[in-house]
């Protein structure tokens, strides 16, 4: 006789799509360790993921304070040997891996991974990979992590090879080449030979004029995850001050990319799922090695009610209204008023609203439908939603089950590996996940990009157009200038 628990699980699975039932190769979630108090491992919907990636391991610089007899690690470091985990992560990561492995689907546990880098953790990626000695040290550090934590997957979240990210990263024209050399060396190690290797990327290909590099990178990586989010925000804020509130995670941006430039800011689209797949496929990444990066959160913009609604019909939201880039409001509880990053630059609030927070605030019903009386609009161009959060005086560009279903249909129509969601905690009940896992294909979403002739991209990437941020201030481990940690080495 089956224990009652199994029967209950079986009953639930009738209405809920598991990752296994979705047939996707990659139904991936990034688990943001610093949100563990709100997102305990026991609350994670493991069955909806094939792979789960822990964020982040940082590259740290040890500084010994003799008077205090304490070693403080500043991050990131120029010492390529020291990919390290904060003390709290050394406790939590083994629990995370164990929990993933315990959740067995089709005879296998959920694959457990670790992400290295991130927006605040990529400062010395370039120099760490820039010489044979440095690459070997880096590779050794990665293989030690694999062994020590029993990892099935390692994700490289270098933001960005050959392009500036946070503002003070080391950067070189050889970054893409050096990334390939490091990955080849890592693959050659017996420890990493059968590990899943992935990379979180910009929506545009790694910059290089050598068209053979990206097809070769495709042979050593299992998949890339182009981060199709944070695209409404020009991070070079303030100049011009007034810009337009564009969709944060558009499936397509071709219609507004050519809308009249009403604010004179020269804005066009900054990329979309479609443009990302077209560009990466043309550069030489097979479709089957792309897991679409999707967000469990949206962006808010301070827009007054006069600007938010059409003058001709006060029940309709203005498409892409102007907003003040120097005046972002604070988003949900996981956002903050801002802070100074390790480059010494002050950033204001991120304005981010996670899916759960839109529900908690009453703007969305639990199933993701806009609550009654909340001004809502589906943007057919980008296949994403907008609502006006009157209590906060903000317009929010966000994801809901409809936009996630469109992304899921796109994933299937283009034969992609699947999706990768930042972050697991954004959608704790799996409302968005269910939509993307169960979406049937939609052949009209197929794109025609072909990899027959890889496209070279200029070595100096267009950072404005590509700079997305995995998140804002909530990177205590990689953004903090100091803290007490243990090193691995
Ligand atoms: C997964 O594949 C099976 C067998 O081909 C098929 O019956 C099922 O509908 C597929 N599931 C999805 C969500 O596409
Ligand atoms: C290699 O790493 C060291 C730090 O350990 C750094 O000083 C050096 O600049 C790096 N090499 C290159 C070519 O960037
Ligand atoms: C990978 O290799 C290790 C060590 O040889 C082995 O224990 C593990 O089962 C392999 N994993 C897969 C998925 O083949
Ligand atoms: C392009 O990259 C390939 C692979 O690393 C290398 O063999 C080749 O020499 C490079 N070509 C040029 C012109 O640098
Ligand atoms: C609303 O915002 C627009 C654009 O920023 C501005 O021109 C207008 O003066 C504002 N209206 C009110 C009533 O604050
Ligand atoms: C305003 O738009 C709504 C929704 O499209 C429509 O039902 C209504 O008739 C419009 N009102 C006016 C005055 O045009
Ligand atoms: C920022 O926006 C808020 C809400 O729209 C507004 O009340 C405030 O006056 C603005 N501040 C500045 C400096 O423009
Ligand atoms: C969401 O829930 C509301 C309230 O229960 C219901 O009226 C609505 O039909 C649901 N929407 C969808 C798409 O299921
Ligand atoms: C398929 O995608 C097209 C293009 O976005 C859209 O117009 C159509 O409604 C979609 N079909 C379904 C069944 O969702
Ligand atoms: C972002 O703003 C900067 C400064 O105004 C501008 O130079 C750049 O072109 C903008 N980037 C995009 C993608 O709109």
Coordinates of C-alpha atoms and ligand atoms in Angstrom, one line a residue:
X1 CA 0.0 0.0 0.0
X2 CA 1.3 3.5 -0.9
X3 CA 1.8 5.9 1.9
X4 CA -0.8 8.6 1.9
X5 CA 1.7 11.3 1.1
X6 CA 2.4 9.7 -2.3
X7 CA -1.2 9.7 -3.2
X8 CA -1.5 13.3 -2.3
X9 CA 1.5 14.1 -4.5
X10 CA 0.0 12.1 -7.4
X11 CA -3.3 14.0 -7.1
X12 CA -1.5 17.3 -7.2
X13 CA 0.5 16.4 -10.3
X14 CA -2.7 16.1 -12.3
X15 CA -3.1 19.8 -12.3
X16 CA 0.5 20.9 -12.0
X17 CA 3.1 20.4 -14.7
X18 CA 6.4 19.0 -13.5
X19 CA 9.7 19.8 -15.2
X20 CA 9.8 16.2 -16.3
X21 CA 6.4 16.4 -17.9
X22 CA 7.3 19.6 -19.7
X23 CA 9.9 17.7 -21.8
X24 CA 12.2 20.7 -21.6
X25 CA 15.9 19.9 -21.3
X26 CA 16.4 22.9 -19.1
X27 CA 13.8 24.2 -16.6
X28 CA 16.3 26.1 -14.5
X29 CA 16.0 28.4 -11.5
X30 CA 18.7 30.6 -9.9
X31 CA 18.4 30.4 -6.1
X32 CA 19.5 33.7 -4.5
X33 CA 21.1 32.6 -1.3
X34 CA 20.6 35.9 0.5
X35 CA 16.8 35.5 0.2
X36 CA 16.9 32.2 2.0
X37 CA 15.1 33.6 5.1
X38 CA 12.1 34.4 2.9
X39 CA 12.7 31.4 0.6
X40 CA 13.7 28.4 2.7
X41 CA 14.9 25.3 0.9
X42 CA 11.8 23.5 2.2
X43 CA 9.6 25.9 0.3
X44 CA 11.2 25.4 -3.1
X45 CA 9.0 23.7 -5.8
X46 CA 11.8 21.3 -6.8
X47 CA 9.6 19.2 -9.1
X48 CA 9.2 22.2 -11.4
X49 CA 12.9 22.4 -12.1
X50 CA 15.4 20.2 -13.9
X51 CA 18.3 22.2 -12.6
X52 CA 18.7 24.6 -9.8
X53 CA 21.7 27.0 -9.6
X54 CA 22.9 28.6 -6.4
X55 CA 23.9 32.2 -6.6
X56 CA 26.7 33.3 -6.1
X57 CA 30.3 32.2 -5.5
X58 CA 32.5 35.2 -5.4
X59 CA 36.1 35.9 -6.2
X60 CA 37.5 37.4 -3.1
X61 CA 40.6 39.3 -2.1
X62 CA 41.9 38.3 1.4
X63 CA 43.1 41.1 3.6
X64 CA 44.5 40.2 7.0
X65 CA 44.0 42.6 9.9
X66 CA 46.7 41.7 12.3
X67 CA 45.4 43.8 15.1
X68 CA 42.0 42.0 15.0
X69 CA 43.6 38.7 14.0
X70 CA 40.9 38.4 11.4
X71 CA 41.0 37.9 7.6
X72 CA 38.5 40.0 5.7
X73 CA 37.9 39.2 2.1
X74 CA 37.3 42.0 -0.2
X75 CA 35.5 41.2 -3.4
X76 CA 36.2 40.5 -6.1
X77 CA 39.9 39.8 -6.2
X78 CA 42.8 39.8 -8.6
X79 CA 43.9 36.5 -7.1
X80 CA 42.4 34.0 -9.6
X81 CA 42.9 31.1 -7.1
X82 CA 40.3 32.4 -4.7
X83 CA 36.8 31.7 -5.9
X84 CA 35.3 31.5 -2.5
X85 CA 32.1 31.2 -0.7
X86 CA 30.9 33.3 2.2
X87 CA 30.7 31.4 5.5
X88 CA 26.9 31.4 5.4
X89 CA 27.1 29.9 1.9
X90 CA 29.4 27.2 3.0
X91 CA 26.6 26.1 5.4
X92 CA 23.7 26.6 3.0
X93 CA 25.2 25.3 -0.3
X94 CA 25.6 21.7 1.0
X95 CA 22.0 21.8 2.2
X96 CA 20.9 23.2 -1.1
X97 CA 22.7 20.4 -3.1
X98 CA 21.3 17.7 -0.8
X99 CA 17.7 19.1 -1.1
X100 CA 18.0 19.1 -4.9
X101 CA 19.4 15.6 -5.1
X102 CA 16.7 14.3 -2.7
X103 CA 13.9 15.5 -5.1
X104 CA 13.9 12.7 -7.5
X105 CA 12.1 13.0 -10.9
X106 CA 12.4 10.1 -13.3
X107 CA 15.0 8.4 -11.2
X108 CA 17.3 11.4 -11.0
X109 CA 17.5 14.2 -8.4
X110 CA 17.2 17.8 -9.5
X111 CA 20.7 18.8 -10.7
X112 CA 22.4 21.2 -8.4
X113 CA 24.7 24.0 -9.7
X114 CA 26.7 27.0 -8.5
X115 CA 26.8 30.3 -10.3
X116 CA 30.1 32.2 -10.3
X117 CA 30.2 36.0 -10.8
X118 CA 27.1 38.1 -11.1
X119 CA 26.7 41.8 -11.6
X120 CA 28.8 42.6 -8.6
X121 CA 31.1 39.7 -8.9
X122 CA 32.7 40.1 -12.3
X123 CA 35.3 42.7 -11.6
X124 CA 38.4 40.6 -12.2
X125 CA 37.0 37.9 -14.4
X126 CA 39.0 39.3 -17.3
X127 CA 42.4 39.3 -15.6
X128 CA 41.7 36.0 -13.9
X129 CA 41.4 34.4 -17.4
X130 CA 44.0 36.5 -19.1
X131 CA 47.1 34.3 -18.9
X132 CA 47.7 30.5 -19.0
X133 CA 48.8 30.5 -15.3
X134 CA 45.8 32.5 -14.2
X135 CA 43.4 30.3 -16.2
X136 CA 44.9 27.1 -14.7
X137 CA 44.4 28.6 -11.2
X138 CA 40.9 29.5 -12.0
X139 CA 40.1 26.1 -13.4
X140 CA 41.6 24.4 -10.3
X141 CA 39.4 26.6 -8.1
X142 CA 36.3 25.6 -10.1
X143 CA 37.1 21.8 -9.9
X144 CA 37.7 22.1 -6.2
X145 CA 34.2 23.6 -5.8
X146 CA 32.7 20.8 -7.9
X147 CA 34.3 18.1 -5.8
X148 CA 33.8 19.7 -2.4
X149 CA 30.1 20.5 -3.0
X150 CA 29.1 17.6 -5.3
X151 CA 28.0 20.0 -8.0
X152 CA 26.3 18.8 -11.2
X153 CA 26.5 22.2 -12.9
X154 CA 28.7 25.3 -12.9
X155 CA 27.3 28.6 -14.3
X156 CA 29.5 31.4 -15.4
X157 CA 27.7 34.7 -14.9
X158 CA 30.4 37.0 -16.2
X159 CA 28.8 40.4 -16.8
X160 CA 30.4 40.8 -19.4
X161 CA 33.2 39.5 -21.5
X162 CA 34.6 42.3 -23.6
X163 CA 32.0 44.8 -22.4
X164 CA 31.8 46.9 -19.3
X165 CA 29.3 45.8 -16.7
X166 CA 29.1 47.5 -13.3
X167 CA 31.6 50.1 -14.3
X168 CA 35.1 49.1 -13.0
X169 CA 35.6 45.6 -14.3
X170 CA 38.9 44.7 -15.9
X171 CA 38.2 44.2 -19.6
X172 CA 40.1 43.1 -22.6
X173 CA 39.6 42.6 -26.4
X174 CA 40.7 38.9 -25.7
X175 CA 38.0 38.2 -23.2
X176 CA 35.9 36.0 -25.5
X177 CA 39.0 34.1 -26.6
X178 CA 40.1 33.7 -23.0
X179 CA 36.7 32.5 -21.9
X180 CA 36.9 29.8 -24.5
X181 CA 40.4 28.7 -23.5
X182 CA 39.3 28.5 -19.8
X183 CA 36.2 26.4 -20.7
X184 CA 38.3 24.1 -22.9
X185 CA 40.8 23.6 -20.1
X186 CA 37.9 23.0 -17.6
X187 CA 36.3 20.5 -19.9
X188 CA 39.6 18.6 -20.3
X189 CA 39.6 18.0 -16.5
X190 CA 38.1 14.6 -15.6
X191 CA 36.4 16.3 -12.7
X192 CA 34.4 18.6 -15.1
X193 CA 34.2 16.4 -18.1
X194 CA 30.6 15.4 -17.4
X195 CA 29.5 18.4 -15.5
X196 CA 26.8 20.7 -17.0
X197 CA 28.5 24.0 -17.9
X198 CA 26.4 27.1 -18.6
X199 CA 26.7 30.8 -19.0
X200 CA 24.4 33.7 -18.2
X201 CA 24.9 36.2 -21.0
X202 CA 23.8 39.5 -22.3
X203 CA 21.1 39.6 -25.1
X204 CA 23.9 40.2 -27.6
X205 CA 26.7 37.7 -28.4
X206 CA 30.1 37.8 -26.7
X207 CA 32.0 40.5 -28.7
X208 CA 34.7 39.2 -31.0
X209 CA 35.8 39.7 -34.6
X210 CA 36.9 36.0 -34.7
X211 CA 33.8 34.2 -36.0
X212 CA 35.1 30.8 -35.0
X213 CA 35.1 31.5 -31.2
X214 CA 31.4 31.4 -30.5
X215 CA 30.7 28.2 -32.4
X216 CA 33.6 26.7 -30.4
X217 CA 32.2 28.0 -27.1
X218 CA 29.0 26.3 -28.1
X219 CA 30.9 22.9 -28.1
X220 CA 32.1 23.3 -24.5
X221 CA 29.0 24.7 -22.9
X222 CA 25.7 22.9 -22.4
X223 CA 23.7 26.0 -22.8
X224 CA 23.8 29.8 -22.5
X225 CA 21.0 31.8 -20.8
X226 CA 20.6 35.2 -22.4
X227 CA 19.2 37.4 -19.6
X228 CA 16.2 38.9 -21.3
X229 CA 15.3 41.2 -18.4
X230 CA 16.0 44.6 -17.0
X231 CA 15.7 45.8 -20.6
X232 CA 13.4 48.8 -19.9
X233 CA 16.1 50.6 -18.0
X234 CA 18.9 52.6 -19.5
X235 CA 21.4 52.3 -16.7
X236 CA 23.2 55.3 -18.0
X237 CA 20.5 57.2 -16.2
X238 CA 20.2 60.9 -16.1
X239 CA 21.3 61.9 -19.5
X240 CA 18.9 62.6 -20.9
X241 CA 16.9 62.7 -17.7
X242 CA 13.5 61.9 -19.2
X243 CA 13.4 58.5 -20.9
X244 CA 10.6 56.0 -21.7
X245 CA 9.2 53.2 -19.6
X246 CA 9.9 50.3 -21.9
X247 CA 8.9 46.7 -21.3
X248 CA 11.4 45.0 -19.0
X249 CA 11.4 41.6 -20.6
X250 CA 10.0 41.8 -24.1
X251 CA 9.4 38.8 -26.2
X252 CA 9.7 41.1 -29.2
X253 CA 10.6 44.7 -29.4
X254 CA 10.4 45.4 -33.1
X255 CA 7.3 47.6 -32.9
X256 CA 8.4 50.1 -30.3
X257 CA 12.0 50.0 -31.4
X258 CA 10.8 52.2 -34.3
X259 CA 8.2 54.3 -32.5
X260 CA 8.7 58.0 -32.9
X261 CA 11.3 59.3 -30.5
X262 CA 8.8 61.3 -28.4
X263 CA 11.3 62.3 -25.7
X264 CA 14.2 63.1 -28.0
X265 CA 16.3 60.6 -26.1
X266 CA 17.1 58.4 -29.1
X267 CA 15.7 55.3 -27.4
X268 CA 15.0 52.3 -29.4
X269 CA 14.6 48.7 -28.1
X270 CA 17.4 47.3 -26.1
X271 CA 16.8 43.7 -27.1
X272 CA 14.2 41.0 -26.6
X273 CA 13.9 37.2 -26.5
X274 CA 13.5 37.2 -30.2
X275 CA 16.5 39.5 -30.9
X276 CA 18.6 37.5 -28.4
X277 CA 17.9 34.2 -30.1
X278 CA 18.4 35.6 -33.6
X279 CA 21.7 37.2 -32.6
X280 CA 23.1 34.2 -30.7
X281 CA 22.1 31.7 -33.3
X282 CA 23.6 33.8 -36.1
X283 CA 26.8 34.0 -34.0
X284 CA 27.0 30.2 -33.9
X285 CA 25.1 28.9 -30.8
X286 CA 22.6 26.1 -31.7
X287 CA 19.0 26.7 -30.6
X288 CA 19.2 23.6 -28.5
X289 CA 21.9 25.3 -26.4
X290 CA 19.8 28.3 -25.5
X291 CA 17.8 28.5 -22.3
X292 CA 15.9 31.7 -22.3
X293 CA 16.6 33.9 -19.3
X294 CA 13.2 35.0 -17.8
X295 CA 12.5 37.2 -14.8
X296 CA 10.1 36.6 -11.9
X297 CA 10.0 40.3 -11.3
X298 CA 9.2 43.6 -13.1
X299 CA 10.2 47.2 -13.0
X300 CA 8.4 50.2 -11.7
X301 CA 8.6 53.8 -12.9
X302 CA 7.5 57.0 -11.2
X303 CA 4.8 58.1 -13.6
X304 CA 2.1 60.5 -12.4
X305 CA -1.5 59.7 -13.2
X306 CA -1.7 62.5 -15.8
X307 CA 1.1 60.8 -17.8
X308 CA 0.0 57.3 -17.1
X309 CA -3.4 57.5 -18.8
X310 CA -4.3 58.5 -22.3
X311 CA -5.7 62.0 -22.6
X312 CA -8.3 60.7 -25.0
X313 CA -9.4 57.8 -22.8
X314 CA -8.7 57.9 -19.1
X315 CA -9.2 54.2 -18.7
X316 CA -6.3 53.3 -21.0
X317 CA -2.7 53.3 -20.0
X318 CA -0.3 55.4 -22.2
X319 CA 2.1 53.1 -24.0
X320 CA 5.7 53.6 -22.8
X321 CA 5.2 56.9 -21.1
X322 CA 8.1 59.2 -20.2
X323 CA 9.6 58.9 -16.7
X324 CA 12.4 60.6 -14.8
X325 CA 15.5 58.4 -14.7
X326 CA 16.8 60.3 -11.6
X327 CA 13.7 59.6 -9.6
X328 CA 13.1 55.9 -9.2
X329 CA 10.9 54.7 -6.5
X330 CA 11.8 51.9 -4.1
X331 CA 10.2 48.6 -5.3
X332 CA 9.2 45.7 -3.0
X333 CA 10.7 44.5 0.3
X334 CA 13.7 43.0 -1.5
X335 CA 14.6 46.4 -3.1
X336 CA 16.4 49.2 -1.2
X337 CA 16.9 52.9 -1.4
X338 CA 20.3 52.3 -3.0
X339 CA 23.9 52.2 -2.1
X340 CA 27.4 52.7 -3.3
X341 CA 28.9 49.8 -5.2
X342 CA 32.4 48.5 -5.2
X343 CA 33.3 50.9 -8.0
X344 CA 32.4 53.8 -5.7
X345 CA 29.3 54.7 -7.7
X346 CA 26.0 55.5 -6.0
X347 CA 22.9 53.9 -7.4
X348 CA 19.4 54.8 -6.4
X349 CA 16.6 52.2 -5.9
X350 CA 16.2 49.4 -8.3
X351 CA 12.4 49.8 -8.4
X352 CA 12.0 46.1 -8.8
X353 CA 8.7 44.3 -7.9
X354 CA 8.8 40.6 -7.6
X355 CA 5.7 38.6 -8.7
X356 CA 4.9 37.7 -5.0
X357 CA 5.0 41.3 -4.0
X358 CA 2.6 42.5 -6.7
X359 CA 0.2 39.8 -5.3
X360 CA 0.9 40.7 -1.6
X361 CA 0.3 44.4 -2.4
X362 CA -3.1 43.5 -3.9
X363 CA -2.2 44.7 -7.4
X364 CA -2.5 41.1 -8.7
X365 CA -4.7 38.2 -7.7
X366 CA -3.0 35.0 -6.6
X367 CA -3.3 33.6 -10.1
X368 CA -1.6 36.6 -11.6
X369 CA -4.7 38.3 -13.0
X370 CA -4.8 42.1 -12.3
X371 CA -7.0 42.8 -9.4
X372 CA -10.4 44.4 -10.1
X373 CA -10.0 48.2 -10.4
X374 CA -6.2 48.0 -11.0
X375 CA -5.5 49.7 -14.4
X376 CA -4.0 47.0 -16.5
X377 CA -2.8 46.6 -20.1
X378 CA -1.5 43.8 -22.2
X379 CA 1.3 45.1 -24.5
X380 CA 0.8 43.0 -27.6
X381 CA 4.1 44.2 -29.1
X382 CA 6.3 42.9 -26.3
X383 CA 3.8 40.2 -25.0
X384 CA 4.2 41.6 -21.5
X385 CA 1.9 43.3 -19.0
X386 CA 1.7 46.7 -17.5
X387 CA -0.3 47.9 -14.5
X388 CA -0.7 51.2 -12.7
X389 CA 0.0 50.9 -9.0
X390 CA -1.9 53.9 -7.9
X391 CA -1.0 53.7 -4.2
X392 CA 2.7 53.8 -5.1
X393 CA 2.3 56.2 -8.1
X394 CA 4.2 53.9 -10.3
X395 CA 3.7 52.2 -13.6
X396 CA 4.9 48.6 -13.5
X397 CA 6.2 46.5 -16.4
X398 CA 5.9 42.9 -15.2
X399 CA 5.5 39.2 -16.0
X400 CA 2.3 37.3 -15.5
X401 CA 1.1 33.8 -16.6
X402 CA 0.1 35.2 -20.0
X403 CA 3.6 36.6 -20.7
X404 CA 5.3 33.4 -19.4
X405 CA 3.0 31.3 -21.5
X406 CA 4.1 33.4 -24.6
X407 CA 7.7 32.8 -23.6
X408 CA 7.1 29.1 -23.2
X409 CA 5.4 28.9 -26.6
X410 CA 8.4 30.8 -28.0
X411 CA 10.9 28.4 -26.4
X412 CA 9.1 25.4 -28.0
X413 CA 8.5 27.0 -31.4
X414 CA 12.3 27.6 -31.7
X415 CA 13.5 24.3 -30.3
X416 CA 15.3 26.0 -27.4
X417 CA 16.7 24.0 -24.4
X418 CA 14.2 25.7 -22.1
X419 CA 14.3 28.6 -19.7
X420 CA 16.3 29.9 -16.8
X421 CA 14.5 32.0 -14.2
X422 CA 15.9 34.8 -12.0
X423 CA 15.0 34.1 -9.3
X424 CA 13.3 31.1 -7.8
X425 CA 12.0 33.2 -4.9
X426 CA 10.2 35.6 -7.2
X427 CA 7.4 33.1 -7.9
X428 CA 7.1 31.0 -4.7
X429 CA 3.8 29.4 -5.6
X430 CA 5.0 28.5 -9.2
X431 CA 2.2 30.5 -10.9
X432 CA 4.6 31.8 -13.6
X433 CA 6.5 28.5 -13.7
X434 CA 3.3 26.5 -14.4
X435 CA 2.5 28.8 -17.3
X436 CA 5.9 28.5 -19.0
X437 CA 6.2 24.7 -18.3
X438 CA 2.8 23.9 -19.7
X439 CA 2.6 26.3 -22.7
X440 CA 2.0 24.6 -26.0
X441 CA 4.1 25.6 -28.9
X442 CA 3.0 28.5 -31.2
X443 CA 4.5 28.1 -34.7
X444 CA 4.0 31.8 -35.5
X445 CA 6.7 32.6 -32.9
X446 CA 9.4 30.7 -34.8
X447 CA 12.3 33.0 -35.8
X448 CA 14.3 32.5 -38.9
X449 CA 17.8 33.0 -37.7
X450 CA 20.4 30.7 -39.1
X451 CA 23.9 29.9 -37.9
X452 CA 25.3 29.2 -41.3
X453 CA 27.2 32.4 -41.3
X454 CA 28.3 33.5 -37.8
X455 CA 28.1 37.2 -37.4
X456 CA 31.2 39.0 -36.0
X457 CA 30.5 41.6 -33.4
X458 CA 32.8 44.5 -32.7
X459 CA 35.2 43.9 -29.9
X460 CA 34.1 46.9 -27.9
X461 CA 30.6 45.9 -27.0
X462 CA 27.8 48.5 -26.9
X463 CA 27.5 48.5 -23.1
X464 CA 24.4 50.7 -23.0
X465 CA 22.5 48.3 -25.2
X466 CA 23.6 45.2 -23.3
X467 CA 24.0 46.2 -19.7
X468 CA 21.4 44.3 -17.8
X469 CA 21.7 43.7 -14.2
X470 CA 20.9 40.5 -12.5
X471 CA 19.6 42.5 -9.6
X472 CA 20.3 45.7 -7.8
X473 CA 21.4 46.1 -4.2
X474 CA 20.6 42.6 -3.0
X475 CA 24.1 41.2 -3.6
X476 CA 25.5 41.4 -0.2
X477 CA 28.2 38.8 -0.8
X478 CA 29.6 40.1 -4.0
X479 CA 28.9 43.8 -3.4
X480 CA 30.1 44.2 0.1
X481 CA 33.5 45.8 0.4
X482 CA 34.3 43.8 3.4
X483 CA 33.0 40.9 5.5
X484 CA 34.4 37.9 7.3
X485 CA 34.6 34.8 5.1
X486 CA 36.5 31.6 4.9
X487 CA 38.4 30.9 1.7
X488 CA 38.3 27.6 0.0
X489 CA 41.9 27.3 -0.9
Ligands
LIG1 C1 5.9 15.7 -23.6 O1 6.1 14.6 -24.4 C2 5.0 13.6 -24.4 C3 5.4 12.4 -25.2 O2 5.8 12.9 -26.5 C4 3.7 14.3 -24.8 O3 2.7 13.4 -24.7 C5 3.4 15.5 -23.9 O4 2.3 16.2 -24.4 C6 4.6 16.4 -23.9 N1 4.4 17.5 -22.9 C7 4.4 18.8 -23.2 C8 4.0 19.7 -22.1 O5 4.6 19.2 -24.3
LIG2 C1 46.9 37.2 -13.4 O1 46.5 37.4 -12.1 C2 47.3 38.3 -11.3 C3 46.8 38.3 -9.9 O2 47.0 37.0 -9.3 C4 47.2 39.6 -11.9 O3 48.1 40.5 -11.1 C5 47.6 39.6 -13.3 O4 47.5 40.9 -13.9 C6 46.8 38.6 -14.1 N1 47.3 38.5 -15.4 C7 46.8 39.1 -16.4 C8 47.5 38.9 -17.8 O5 45.8 39.9 -16.3
LIG3 C1 30.3 12.1 -13.6 O1 31.6 11.5 -13.2 C2 31.6 11.2 -11.9 C3 33.0 10.7 -11.5 O2 33.5 9.9 -12.5 C4 30.6 10.1 -11.6 O3 30.5 9.7 -10.3 C5 29.2 10.6 -12.0 O4 28.3 9.6 -11.9 C6 29.2 11.1 -13.4 N1 28.0 11.7 -13.7 C7 27.3 11.5 -14.8 C8 26.0 12.3 -15.0 O5 27.7 10.8 -15.7
LIG4 C1 40.2 32.5 -34.1 O1 40.0 31.6 -33.0 C2 40.5 30.3 -33.3 C3 40.0 29.4 -32.1 O2 40.5 29.8 -30.9 C4 42.0 30.3 -33.4 O3 42.4 29.0 -33.7 C5 42.3 31.2 -34.6 O4 43.7 31.4 -34.6 C6 41.7 32.6 -34.3 N1 41.9 33.4 -35.5 C7 42.5 34.6 -35.4 C8 42.6 35.4 -36.7 O5 42.8 35.1 -34.4
LIG5 C1 3.3 64.6 -14.8 O1 4.5 64.2 -15.4 C2 4.8 64.8 -16.6 C3 6.0 64.2 -17.2 O2 7.0 64.0 -16.2 C4 5.0 66.3 -16.3 O3 5.2 67.0 -17.5 C5 3.7 66.9 -15.6 O4 3.9 68.2 -15.2 C6 3.3 66.1 -14.4 N1 2.0 66.5 -14.0 C7 1.7 66.7 -12.7 C8 0.3 67.1 -12.4 O5 2.5 66.5 -11.8
LIG6 C1 -11.9 53.7 -23.6 O1 -11.3 52.5 -23.8 C2 -12.1 51.4 -23.3 C3 -11.3 50.1 -23.5 O2 -10.9 50.0 -24.8 C4 -13.4 51.4 -24.1 O3 -14.3 50.3 -23.7 C5 -14.1 52.7 -24.0 O4 -15.3 52.7 -24.8 C6 -13.2 53.8 -24.3 N1 -13.9 55.1 -24.0 C7 -13.9 56.1 -24.8 C8 -14.5 57.4 -24.3 O5 -13.4 56.1 -26.0
LIG7 C1 9.9 61.9 -7.6 O1 8.7 61.3 -7.9 C2 7.7 61.4 -6.9 C3 6.5 60.6 -7.2 O2 6.1 60.9 -8.6 C4 7.4 62.9 -6.7 O3 6.5 63.0 -5.6 C5 8.7 63.6 -6.3 O4 8.4 65.0 -6.3 C6 9.7 63.4 -7.4 N1 11.0 64.0 -7.0 C7 11.8 64.7 -7.8 C8 13.1 65.2 -7.2 O5 11.5 65.0 -8.9
LIG8 C1 -8.0 34.4 -11.5 O1 -8.8 34.4 -10.3 C2 -10.0 35.1 -10.4 C3 -10.6 35.2 -9.0 O2 -10.7 33.9 -8.6 C4 -10.9 34.6 -11.5 O3 -12.1 35.4 -11.6 C5 -10.2 34.6 -12.8 O4 -10.9 34.0 -13.8 C6 -8.8 33.9 -12.7 N1 -8.1 34.1 -13.9 C7 -7.6 33.1 -14.6 C8 -6.8 33.5 -15.9 O5 -7.7 31.9 -14.3
LIG9 C1 0.7 32.8 -31.4 O1 1.5 34.0 -31.5 C2 0.9 35.0 -32.3 C3 2.0 36.0 -32.5 O2 2.4 36.6 -31.3 C4 -0.3 35.5 -31.6 O3 -0.9 36.5 -32.4 C5 -1.3 34.4 -31.4 O4 -2.3 34.9 -30.6 C6 -0.6 33.2 -30.6 N1 -1.5 32.1 -30.6 C7 -1.8 31.5 -29.5 C8 -2.7 30.4 -29.6 O5 -1.5 32.0 -28.4
LIG10 C1 21.4 55.3 -22.6 O1 21.7 56.7 -22.2 C2 22.9 57.1 -22.7 C3 23.1 58.5 -22.1 O2 22.1 59.3 -22.5 C4 22.9 57.1 -24.2 O3 24.2 57.5 -24.7 C5 22.7 55.7 -24.7 O4 22.6 55.7 -26.1 C6 21.4 55.1 -24.1 N1 21.4 53.7 -24.4 C7 20.3 53.2 -24.9 C8 20.4 51.7 -25.3 O5 19.2 53.8 -25.1

